[in-house]
Amino acid sequence: MIRIKPLPHYDCDVLIAGGGPAGSGLAFHLASAGVKVIAVESGIFPRDKVCGDGVSPIALAELANMGIAEAAQFKQANEITRVGLFLENDKVSIKLSKPEHLPYHARIIPRRELDNWIYEAAAGAGAEFLLGTRVTDYAINSEGALVYLRSKNREFTLRARMVVGADGGRSTLARRMHGAKPQESDQLLGLRAYYKNVNGPTDQVDIYFNDSGFPGIMWLFPKGPHDANIGIAMVAKTFPKKPEHIKEVLLAHINNNPDIKRRIGDGIADDKIRGWPITIYNPDNRVSDERIALVGEAAGLINPLSGDGIQYALLSARWAATTIVDCVQRNSFTRQDLDAYAHKVKREVSYDFALSNLLVHVPRNKTFNRVWLRVLTSMISQARDDGAYADTIAGVFEGTYPSYKAVNLSFILKSLTQFGLGAGRDLASTMQNPQQALLSGTELAKDVFTILEELKDNPRDNISWLSGGLTQSASVLAHLVKTLDARSLKNILS
Ligand SMILES: Cc1cc2nc3c(=O)[nH]c(=O)nc-3n(C[C@H](O)[C@H](O)[C@H](O)COP(=O)(O)OP(=O)(O)OC[C@H]3O[C@@H](n4cnc5c(N)ncnc54)[C@H](O)[C@@H]3O)c2cc1C
């Protein structure tokens, strides 16, 4: 007797956990290609998400390709053409230039609206959504993925050919796939408050740095003429451990910094301060395996330097869709098949994120805070007089340029020259009269003594920071050597 194995029943080809920009973006691309998709979202649209609401030109280009830029609401979204950088007494306002291949300047779009547009586009393309439902677990075997779900009234399972984790910075699927939650060193903490009745300029985002908020940035992003998103993002693990509570740092900044006070004016908070962790890229973590892939922040796809995550959520959704459509057509979902997506992610982001991770790791050591802030001061001075230099800084923060623009040789030389001039002036006066320098408290002399004291008090933390920095530098160099041919190397150095 011939035994015929029954064909497995599938509820869909692809089950996506999470309906943010990554999940709904992927659902849009797959459904548009005729793939049967179910996207499972624990919230109910329209829903809020803690974010700075800054949508970069690259993200806007992705939205335009999905037809979302045609919507009237999109056209009304607040456009940003300038970035203000503020550091204690130094400030600069930089006009953003727009690369020709990108159709729009950055915009500030509250996530309640943005995510709803992408969700509606995906549903319009034919993706099915289960809202108010959580993915709690999954099991993979050679025939498919069994996904465990929980909604208000019931627990149930669905069977798919493959499953995708698009469930953000606290991803359940990533934790299960990697067998551990993200390390503290791979996390930033973000807080956001909405303010109403603030002052202009409407087209300028402001970014603030100060001693207690460092290593981290604070921002004011105008949502329109009267409303703003105000927040802070800071690395979770510093050396020595930061004594300040991040919410108090933000409140002290709002209450005391004259520049943000001027912008807030008579404005008042419209909502309570809300926080969310940001999980950054760890190249050791897989982003795909047999019958599973991770997209967006579940895969750590966020630039730790600029905080841009929306553009990588949308980009990774498109990259994953290309591989998954191919897998569905061939009905083959092996680790090797899905490696095509993993390789694309590595090619596109690994060097840029390795460099950004290094630039975030270095100031993690608060012992050198005054030195890092001085470097920023000198960068702001340089940006005031040099348009091309200012453009690079603004472009990195706006998410228009990859961070490796910042290691452009001429950029580094200009930064060092400017920094050297300031430090050189201090050094000269210290050398001429060291005792007087100490008594009168020359900045450099004070900094050197503070650093020596702290190195003495925390040798273990400082050694661990140094070895982390060396590992990150080695990974940047390894990427450079592995991924760049002579021509691209020439581009970076030019
Ligand atoms: C304070 C702060 C400020 C930021 N500012 C910016 C900014 O200005 N610009 C920018 O580009 N990026 C910013 N980011 C980063 C950005 O918010 C994220 O990178 C982006 O939201 C990632 O999109 P995503 O779709 O991968 O994940 P998310 O947007 O987090 O979406 C994940 C979705 O999955 C759902 N979900 C979670 N778990 C489950 C589950 N188990 N089952 C079903 N559904 C689930 C959630 O409800 C959510 O809707 C900021 C982040 C923070 C915290």
Coordinates of C-alpha atoms and ligand atoms in Angstrom, one line a residue:
M1 CA 0.0 0.0 0.0
I2 CA 1.3 3.4 -0.9
R3 CA 1.1 5.9 2.0
I4 CA 0.6 9.5 0.9
K5 CA 1.8 12.0 3.5
P6 CA -1.0 14.6 3.9
L7 CA 0.1 18.1 2.8
P8 CA 0.5 20.3 5.8
H9 CA -2.3 22.9 6.2
Y10 CA -1.1 26.5 6.4
D11 CA -3.1 29.5 7.7
C12 CA -0.8 31.8 5.7
D13 CA 2.5 31.8 3.9
V14 CA 4.1 34.3 6.3
L15 CA 3.0 35.3 9.8
I16 CA 4.5 38.6 10.9
A17 CA 4.7 39.4 14.7
G18 CA 4.3 43.2 15.0
G19 CA 2.6 45.9 12.9
G20 CA 5.0 48.9 13.3
P21 CA 6.9 50.3 10.2
A22 CA 8.9 47.1 9.8
G23 CA 5.9 44.7 10.2
S24 CA 3.4 46.7 8.2
G25 CA 6.0 47.6 5.7
L26 CA 6.9 43.9 5.1
A27 CA 3.1 43.0 5.0
F28 CA 2.7 45.7 2.3
H29 CA 5.5 44.3 0.1
L30 CA 4.6 40.7 0.5
A31 CA 0.8 41.2 0.0
S32 CA 1.6 43.3 -3.1
A33 CA 3.6 40.4 -4.5
G34 CA 0.6 38.0 -3.9
V35 CA 2.0 36.3 -0.7
K36 CA -0.6 35.3 1.8
V37 CA 0.3 37.3 5.0
I38 CA -1.1 37.5 8.5
A39 CA 0.3 40.4 10.6
V40 CA -0.3 40.0 14.3
E41 CA -0.2 43.3 16.3
S42 CA -0.7 43.6 20.1
G43 CA -2.0 47.2 19.8
I44 CA -5.0 48.5 17.9
F45 CA -4.4 51.2 15.2
P46 CA -4.2 54.1 15.4
R47 CA -1.8 53.6 18.3
D48 CA 1.1 55.6 19.8
K49 CA 4.7 54.5 20.0
V50 CA 7.4 56.3 22.0
C51 CA 9.6 57.9 19.4
G52 CA 11.2 61.3 18.4
D53 CA 8.8 61.2 15.4
G54 CA 11.7 62.3 13.1
V55 CA 11.2 60.6 9.7
S56 CA 14.4 60.8 7.6
P57 CA 14.5 61.5 3.9
I58 CA 15.5 57.9 3.2
A59 CA 12.4 56.7 5.2
L60 CA 10.2 59.2 3.3
A61 CA 11.5 57.9 0.0
E62 CA 10.4 54.3 1.1
L63 CA 7.0 55.7 2.0
A64 CA 6.7 57.4 -1.4
N65 CA 7.5 54.1 -3.1
M66 CA 4.6 52.5 -1.2
G67 CA 2.2 55.2 -2.5
I68 CA 1.9 56.8 1.0
A69 CA 3.2 60.2 0.0
E70 CA 0.1 60.7 -2.1
A71 CA -2.1 61.1 1.0
A72 CA -3.2 64.6 1.9
Q73 CA -2.1 64.1 5.5
F74 CA 1.4 63.2 4.4
K75 CA 1.6 66.5 2.4
Q76 CA 0.7 68.4 5.5
A77 CA 3.4 66.8 7.7
N78 CA 5.9 69.3 9.2
E79 CA 9.0 69.6 7.0
I80 CA 12.4 70.2 8.5
T81 CA 15.0 72.3 6.7
R82 CA 17.4 73.2 9.6
V83 CA 19.2 71.6 12.5
G84 CA 20.2 73.6 15.6
L85 CA 23.0 72.2 17.7
F86 CA 23.3 73.5 21.2
L87 CA 26.1 72.9 23.7
E88 CA 26.1 75.0 26.9
N89 CA 27.3 78.3 25.5
D90 CA 27.9 77.2 21.9
K91 CA 25.3 76.9 19.2
V92 CA 24.9 76.7 15.5
S93 CA 21.9 76.5 13.1
I94 CA 22.7 74.4 10.0
K95 CA 20.7 74.6 6.8
L96 CA 20.0 71.0 5.6
S97 CA 20.9 70.3 2.0
K98 CA 18.8 67.7 0.2
P99 CA 20.5 65.1 -2.0
E100 CA 18.9 65.0 -5.4
H101 CA 18.0 61.4 -5.3
L102 CA 15.8 61.9 -2.2
P103 CA 12.4 63.5 -2.9
Y104 CA 11.8 65.1 0.5
H105 CA 13.5 66.8 3.5
A106 CA 13.0 65.1 6.8
R107 CA 9.5 65.5 8.4
I108 CA 8.2 65.2 12.0
I109 CA 5.2 62.8 11.9
P110 CA 3.7 61.5 15.1
R111 CA 3.8 57.7 15.1
R112 CA 0.1 57.6 15.8
E113 CA -0.4 58.8 12.3
L114 CA 2.7 57.4 10.5
D115 CA 2.2 53.8 11.6
N116 CA -1.5 54.0 10.8
W117 CA -0.8 55.1 7.2
I118 CA 1.6 52.1 6.7
Y119 CA -0.9 49.7 8.3
E120 CA -3.7 51.0 6.0
A121 CA -1.4 50.7 3.0
A122 CA -0.6 47.0 3.9
A123 CA -4.3 46.2 4.6
G124 CA -5.2 47.9 1.3
A125 CA -2.6 45.7 -0.5
G126 CA -4.4 42.6 0.9
A127 CA -2.5 41.7 4.1
E128 CA -4.7 40.4 6.9
F129 CA -4.2 41.9 10.4
L130 CA -5.0 40.4 13.8
L131 CA -5.1 43.4 16.1
G132 CA -5.1 43.3 19.9
T133 CA -3.3 39.9 19.7
R134 CA 0.2 39.0 20.9
V135 CA 2.6 36.4 19.6
T136 CA 3.8 34.6 22.7
D137 CA 6.0 31.9 21.2
Y138 CA 6.8 29.8 18.1
A139 CA 8.1 26.4 17.1
I140 CA 9.8 25.6 13.9
N141 CA 10.1 22.2 12.2
S142 CA 11.0 21.1 8.7
E143 CA 7.4 21.6 7.5
G144 CA 6.6 25.0 8.9
A145 CA 6.3 27.4 11.8
L146 CA 3.7 26.9 14.6
V147 CA 2.9 30.3 16.2
Y148 CA 1.3 30.7 19.6
L149 CA -1.0 33.7 20.1
R150 CA -2.9 35.3 22.8
S151 CA -5.8 37.8 22.5
K152 CA -8.1 39.2 25.2
N153 CA -10.4 36.2 25.2
R154 CA -8.4 33.3 23.9
E155 CA -5.1 31.5 23.3
F156 CA -4.7 29.8 19.9
T157 CA -2.1 28.7 17.3
L158 CA -1.6 29.5 13.6
R159 CA 0.5 27.6 11.2
A160 CA 2.6 29.4 8.6
R161 CA 5.4 28.5 6.1
M162 CA 7.6 31.0 8.0
V163 CA 7.4 33.5 10.8
V164 CA 8.9 37.1 10.9
G165 CA 9.8 39.0 14.1
A166 CA 8.9 42.7 13.6
D167 CA 8.1 43.1 17.2
G168 CA 10.4 46.0 18.0
G169 CA 13.1 46.7 20.7
R170 CA 11.7 44.2 23.2
S171 CA 11.2 41.5 20.6
T172 CA 9.8 38.2 21.9
L173 CA 10.9 36.4 18.8
A174 CA 14.5 37.8 18.9
R175 CA 14.8 36.8 22.5
R176 CA 13.7 33.2 21.7
M177 CA 15.8 33.0 18.6
H178 CA 19.0 34.3 20.3
G179 CA 18.3 32.5 23.5
A180 CA 18.8 35.6 25.6
K181 CA 17.5 39.1 26.0
P182 CA 19.7 42.0 24.6
Q183 CA 22.8 42.9 26.6
E184 CA 22.7 46.2 28.5
S185 CA 25.6 47.3 26.4
D186 CA 23.4 47.0 23.3
Q187 CA 20.8 49.3 24.7
L188 CA 20.0 53.0 24.9
L189 CA 17.1 54.4 26.9
G190 CA 14.7 56.9 25.3
L191 CA 12.2 59.2 26.8
R192 CA 9.7 61.4 25.1
A193 CA 7.2 64.2 26.1
Y194 CA 4.7 66.0 24.0
Y195 CA 4.4 69.8 24.5
K196 CA 1.8 72.2 23.1
N197 CA 1.9 76.0 22.5
V198 CA 5.6 76.0 21.9
N199 CA 7.5 78.7 19.8
G200 CA 9.1 78.3 16.4
P201 CA 11.0 78.1 14.2
T202 CA 8.7 75.4 12.9
D203 CA 11.2 74.1 10.3
Q204 CA 14.1 73.6 12.8
V205 CA 14.9 70.6 15.0
D206 CA 17.1 71.4 18.0
I207 CA 19.6 68.9 19.4
Y208 CA 21.1 69.7 22.8
F209 CA 24.2 68.2 24.6
N210 CA 25.2 68.8 28.2
D211 CA 27.4 67.3 30.9
S212 CA 24.7 65.4 32.8
G213 CA 22.9 64.2 29.6
F214 CA 26.1 63.0 28.1
P215 CA 26.7 60.4 26.6
G216 CA 23.3 61.0 25.0
I217 CA 21.3 63.7 23.2
M218 CA 18.2 65.7 24.0
W219 CA 16.0 67.1 21.3
L220 CA 13.0 69.3 20.5
F221 CA 11.3 68.3 17.2
P222 CA 8.4 70.5 16.1
K223 CA 5.4 68.6 15.0
G224 CA 3.9 71.8 13.5
P225 CA 3.7 75.5 14.4
H226 CA 2.6 74.9 18.1
D227 CA 3.4 71.3 19.1
A228 CA 6.7 69.6 19.8
N229 CA 8.2 66.3 20.7
I230 CA 10.9 66.8 23.4
G231 CA 13.0 63.9 24.5
I232 CA 16.3 62.3 25.4
A233 CA 18.2 59.2 24.4
M234 CA 21.2 58.0 26.4
V235 CA 23.3 54.8 26.5
A236 CA 22.1 52.4 29.2
K237 CA 25.6 51.4 30.4
T238 CA 28.2 54.1 31.2
F239 CA 31.5 54.0 33.0
P240 CA 31.4 55.0 35.9
K241 CA 27.8 54.2 36.3
K242 CA 25.7 57.4 35.9
P243 CA 24.2 58.4 39.2
E244 CA 21.5 60.6 37.5
H245 CA 18.0 59.3 36.7
I246 CA 17.4 59.9 33.0
K247 CA 14.0 61.5 33.6
E248 CA 15.5 64.0 36.0
V249 CA 18.2 64.9 33.5
L250 CA 15.5 65.6 30.9
L251 CA 13.4 67.6 33.4
A252 CA 16.4 69.6 34.6
H253 CA 17.3 70.4 31.0
I254 CA 13.7 71.5 30.2
N255 CA 13.6 73.7 33.3
N256 CA 17.1 75.2 33.2
N257 CA 18.5 75.4 29.6
P258 CA 17.8 78.9 28.3
D259 CA 17.7 77.7 24.6
I260 CA 15.0 75.1 25.1
K261 CA 13.1 77.4 27.6
R262 CA 13.0 80.1 24.9
R263 CA 11.4 77.6 22.5
I264 CA 9.0 76.2 25.0
G265 CA 7.9 79.7 26.1
D266 CA 4.4 79.4 27.6
G267 CA 4.1 75.9 26.3
I268 CA 3.0 73.0 28.6
A269 CA 3.3 69.3 28.6
D270 CA 0.4 67.6 26.8
D271 CA 1.1 64.1 28.1
K272 CA 3.3 62.4 30.7
I273 CA 6.9 61.6 29.9
R274 CA 7.0 58.1 28.4
G275 CA 10.1 55.8 27.9
W276 CA 11.2 52.9 25.8
P277 CA 14.4 50.9 25.4
I278 CA 16.3 51.1 22.1
T279 CA 18.1 47.9 21.1
I280 CA 21.1 48.5 18.8
Y281 CA 22.8 46.2 16.3
N282 CA 24.9 43.3 17.5
P283 CA 26.6 41.7 14.5
D284 CA 27.0 38.4 16.4
N285 CA 23.2 38.0 16.5
R286 CA 21.6 36.2 13.5
V287 CA 18.8 38.0 11.7
S288 CA 17.5 34.9 10.0
D289 CA 17.4 31.2 10.3
E290 CA 15.4 28.2 9.0
R291 CA 11.8 29.6 8.5
I292 CA 12.4 32.7 10.5
A293 CA 13.7 36.3 10.0
L294 CA 13.8 39.4 12.1
V295 CA 13.2 42.9 10.7
G296 CA 13.5 46.5 12.0
E297 CA 14.4 47.0 15.6
A298 CA 13.8 43.3 16.5
A299 CA 17.0 42.8 14.4
G300 CA 18.7 45.8 16.1
L301 CA 18.4 47.9 13.0
I302 CA 18.7 51.3 14.4
N303 CA 21.6 53.8 14.0
P304 CA 22.9 54.4 17.6
L305 CA 24.5 57.7 16.5
S306 CA 21.4 59.4 15.0
G307 CA 18.7 57.3 16.7
D308 CA 17.2 56.7 13.3
G309 CA 15.2 53.4 13.3
I310 CA 12.2 54.1 11.1
Q311 CA 14.3 54.1 7.9
Y312 CA 16.0 50.8 8.7
A313 CA 12.6 49.3 9.7
L314 CA 11.2 50.2 6.2
L315 CA 14.4 49.3 4.3
S316 CA 14.8 45.9 6.1
A317 CA 11.1 45.2 5.3
R318 CA 11.8 45.7 1.6
W319 CA 15.1 43.6 1.7
A320 CA 13.4 40.8 3.6
A321 CA 10.4 40.8 1.2
T322 CA 12.7 40.2 -1.8
T323 CA 14.2 37.1 -0.2
I324 CA 10.8 35.8 1.2
V325 CA 9.0 36.1 -2.1
D326 CA 11.7 34.0 -3.6
C327 CA 11.4 31.4 -0.8
V328 CA 7.6 31.3 -1.2
Q329 CA 7.9 30.8 -4.9
R330 CA 10.3 27.9 -4.5
N331 CA 8.6 26.7 -1.3
S332 CA 12.0 26.4 0.3
F333 CA 12.8 28.2 3.6
T334 CA 16.1 26.8 4.7
R335 CA 18.7 28.7 6.7
Q336 CA 20.7 29.0 3.5
D337 CA 17.7 30.4 1.5
L338 CA 17.1 33.1 4.2
D339 CA 20.8 33.9 4.4
A340 CA 20.3 36.0 1.2
Y341 CA 18.4 38.5 3.5
A342 CA 21.0 38.3 6.3
H343 CA 23.8 39.0 3.8
K344 CA 21.9 42.0 2.4
V345 CA 21.6 43.4 5.9
K346 CA 25.3 42.9 6.6
R347 CA 26.3 44.5 3.3
E348 CA 24.1 47.5 3.8
V349 CA 24.5 48.3 7.5
S350 CA 27.3 46.4 9.2
Y351 CA 30.2 48.9 8.5
D352 CA 28.0 51.9 9.2
F353 CA 26.6 50.5 12.4
A354 CA 30.0 49.2 13.5
L355 CA 31.4 52.7 13.2
S356 CA 28.3 54.3 14.9
N357 CA 28.6 51.7 17.7
L358 CA 32.3 52.7 18.1
L359 CA 31.4 56.5 18.1
V360 CA 28.8 55.7 20.8
H361 CA 31.1 53.4 22.8
V362 CA 33.9 56.0 23.1
P363 CA 31.9 58.6 25.1
R364 CA 30.3 55.8 27.2
N365 CA 33.2 56.6 29.6
K366 CA 32.0 59.6 31.6
T367 CA 35.4 60.0 33.1
F368 CA 36.3 61.9 29.9
N369 CA 33.0 63.8 29.6
R370 CA 34.7 67.2 29.6
V371 CA 37.0 66.1 26.8
W372 CA 34.1 64.7 24.6
L373 CA 32.1 67.9 25.2
R374 CA 35.1 69.9 24.2
V375 CA 35.4 67.9 21.0
L376 CA 31.7 68.7 20.3
T377 CA 32.3 72.4 21.1
S378 CA 35.1 72.5 18.5
M379 CA 32.9 70.6 16.0
I380 CA 30.2 73.3 16.5
S381 CA 32.8 76.1 16.0
Q382 CA 34.0 74.5 12.8
A383 CA 30.4 74.0 11.6
R384 CA 29.7 77.7 12.0
D385 CA 32.3 78.6 9.4
D386 CA 32.4 75.7 7.1
G387 CA 29.3 74.8 5.1
A388 CA 30.5 71.4 3.8
Y389 CA 31.5 70.3 7.3
A390 CA 28.2 71.5 8.7
D391 CA 26.3 69.6 6.0
T392 CA 28.0 66.3 6.9
I393 CA 27.1 66.7 10.6
A394 CA 23.5 67.7 9.9
G395 CA 23.2 64.9 7.3
V396 CA 24.4 62.2 9.9
F397 CA 21.8 63.5 12.4
E398 CA 19.1 63.8 9.8
G399 CA 19.8 60.3 8.6
T400 CA 20.6 61.3 5.1
Y401 CA 24.2 60.2 5.1
P402 CA 25.6 57.0 6.6
S403 CA 28.0 57.6 9.6
Y404 CA 31.0 56.7 7.5
K405 CA 30.6 60.1 5.9
A406 CA 31.9 61.4 9.3
V407 CA 35.2 59.5 9.0
N408 CA 35.9 61.2 5.7
L409 CA 39.5 62.1 6.1
S410 CA 39.0 65.8 5.6
F411 CA 36.2 65.8 8.2
I412 CA 38.5 64.2 10.8
L413 CA 41.4 66.5 10.0
K414 CA 39.2 69.6 10.3
S415 CA 37.8 68.3 13.6
L416 CA 41.2 67.5 15.0
T417 CA 42.7 70.9 13.9
Q418 CA 39.8 72.8 15.5
F419 CA 40.0 70.7 18.7
G420 CA 43.8 71.0 18.7
L421 CA 43.7 74.8 18.4
G422 CA 41.5 75.1 21.6
A423 CA 43.4 72.4 23.5
G424 CA 46.7 73.9 22.3
R425 CA 45.8 77.4 23.7
D426 CA 45.0 75.8 27.1
L427 CA 48.1 73.7 27.0
A428 CA 50.3 76.6 26.2
S429 CA 49.0 78.7 29.1
T430 CA 49.3 75.6 31.5
M431 CA 52.9 75.0 30.4
Q432 CA 53.9 78.6 30.8
N433 CA 52.7 78.7 34.4
P434 CA 51.5 75.3 35.7
Q435 CA 50.9 76.5 39.3
Q436 CA 49.0 79.6 38.2
A437 CA 47.0 77.4 35.7
L438 CA 45.9 75.1 38.6
L439 CA 45.1 78.0 40.9
S440 CA 43.1 79.9 38.3
G441 CA 41.5 76.7 37.2
T442 CA 42.5 76.5 33.5
E443 CA 39.9 74.2 31.9
L444 CA 42.6 71.8 30.6
A445 CA 44.4 71.5 33.9
K446 CA 41.1 70.9 35.7
D447 CA 40.1 68.2 33.2
V448 CA 43.4 66.4 33.5
F449 CA 43.2 66.3 37.3
T450 CA 39.6 65.1 37.3
I451 CA 40.5 62.4 34.8
L452 CA 43.5 61.2 36.8
E453 CA 41.4 61.0 40.0
E454 CA 38.6 59.0 38.3
L455 CA 41.0 56.6 36.6
K456 CA 42.5 55.9 40.0
D457 CA 39.1 55.3 41.5
N458 CA 37.7 53.1 38.8
P459 CA 40.5 51.2 37.2
R460 CA 38.5 48.1 36.5
D461 CA 35.7 50.0 34.6
N462 CA 38.1 52.0 32.6
I463 CA 40.1 48.9 31.5
S464 CA 36.8 47.2 30.5
W465 CA 35.8 50.3 28.5
L466 CA 39.2 50.4 26.8
S467 CA 39.0 46.7 25.8
G468 CA 35.4 47.3 24.5
G469 CA 36.7 50.2 22.5
L470 CA 39.6 48.1 21.1
T471 CA 37.1 45.3 20.1
Q472 CA 34.8 47.8 18.4
S473 CA 37.7 49.4 16.6
A474 CA 38.9 46.0 15.5
S475 CA 35.4 45.3 14.1
V476 CA 35.4 48.6 12.2
L477 CA 38.8 47.8 10.7
A478 CA 37.8 44.2 9.9
H479 CA 34.6 45.5 8.1
L480 CA 36.7 48.0 6.2
V481 CA 39.2 45.4 5.0
K482 CA 36.5 42.7 4.3
T483 CA 33.8 44.8 2.6
L484 CA 35.6 47.6 0.8
D485 CA 37.4 47.4 -2.4
A486 CA 40.0 50.0 -3.4
R487 CA 37.4 52.2 -5.1
S488 CA 35.0 52.4 -2.1
L489 CA 38.0 53.0 0.2
K490 CA 39.0 55.9 -2.0
N491 CA 35.4 57.3 -1.8
I492 CA 35.5 57.2 2.0
L493 CA 38.8 58.9 2.2
S494 CA 38.0 61.6 -0.4
Ligands
LIG1 C1 12.5 57.8 22.6 C2 12.8 57.3 21.2 C3 13.0 58.2 20.2 C4 13.1 57.7 18.9 N1 13.2 58.6 17.9 C5 13.3 58.2 16.6 C6 13.3 59.2 15.6 O1 13.1 60.4 15.8 N2 13.4 58.7 14.3 C7 13.6 57.4 14.0 O2 13.7 57.1 12.8 N3 13.6 56.5 15.0 C8 13.4 56.9 16.3 N4 13.4 55.9 17.3 C9 13.5 54.5 16.9 C10 12.2 54.0 16.3 O3 11.1 54.3 17.2 C11 12.2 52.5 16.1 O4 13.5 52.1 15.6 C12 11.1 52.0 15.2 O5 9.9 52.2 15.8 C13 11.3 50.6 14.8 O6 10.2 50.1 14.0 P1 9.8 48.6 14.2 O7 8.6 48.4 13.3 O8 10.9 47.7 14.0 O9 9.3 48.4 15.7 P2 8.2 49.2 16.5 O10 7.9 50.5 15.9 O11 8.6 49.1 17.9 O12 6.9 48.3 16.3 C14 6.8 47.0 16.9 C15 5.3 46.6 16.9 O13 5.2 45.3 17.4 C16 4.1 45.3 18.4 N5 4.5 44.1 19.2 C17 5.5 44.0 20.1 N6 5.5 42.8 20.7 C18 4.6 42.1 20.0 C19 4.1 40.7 20.1 N7 4.8 39.9 21.0 N8 3.1 40.3 19.4 C20 2.5 41.2 18.5 N9 2.8 42.5 18.4 C21 3.9 42.9 19.1 C22 4.1 46.6 19.1 O14 2.9 46.9 19.6 C23 4.5 47.5 17.9 O15 3.4 48.0 17.2 C24 13.2 56.3 18.6 C25 13.0 55.4 19.6 C26 12.8 55.9 20.9 C27 12.6 54.9 22.1

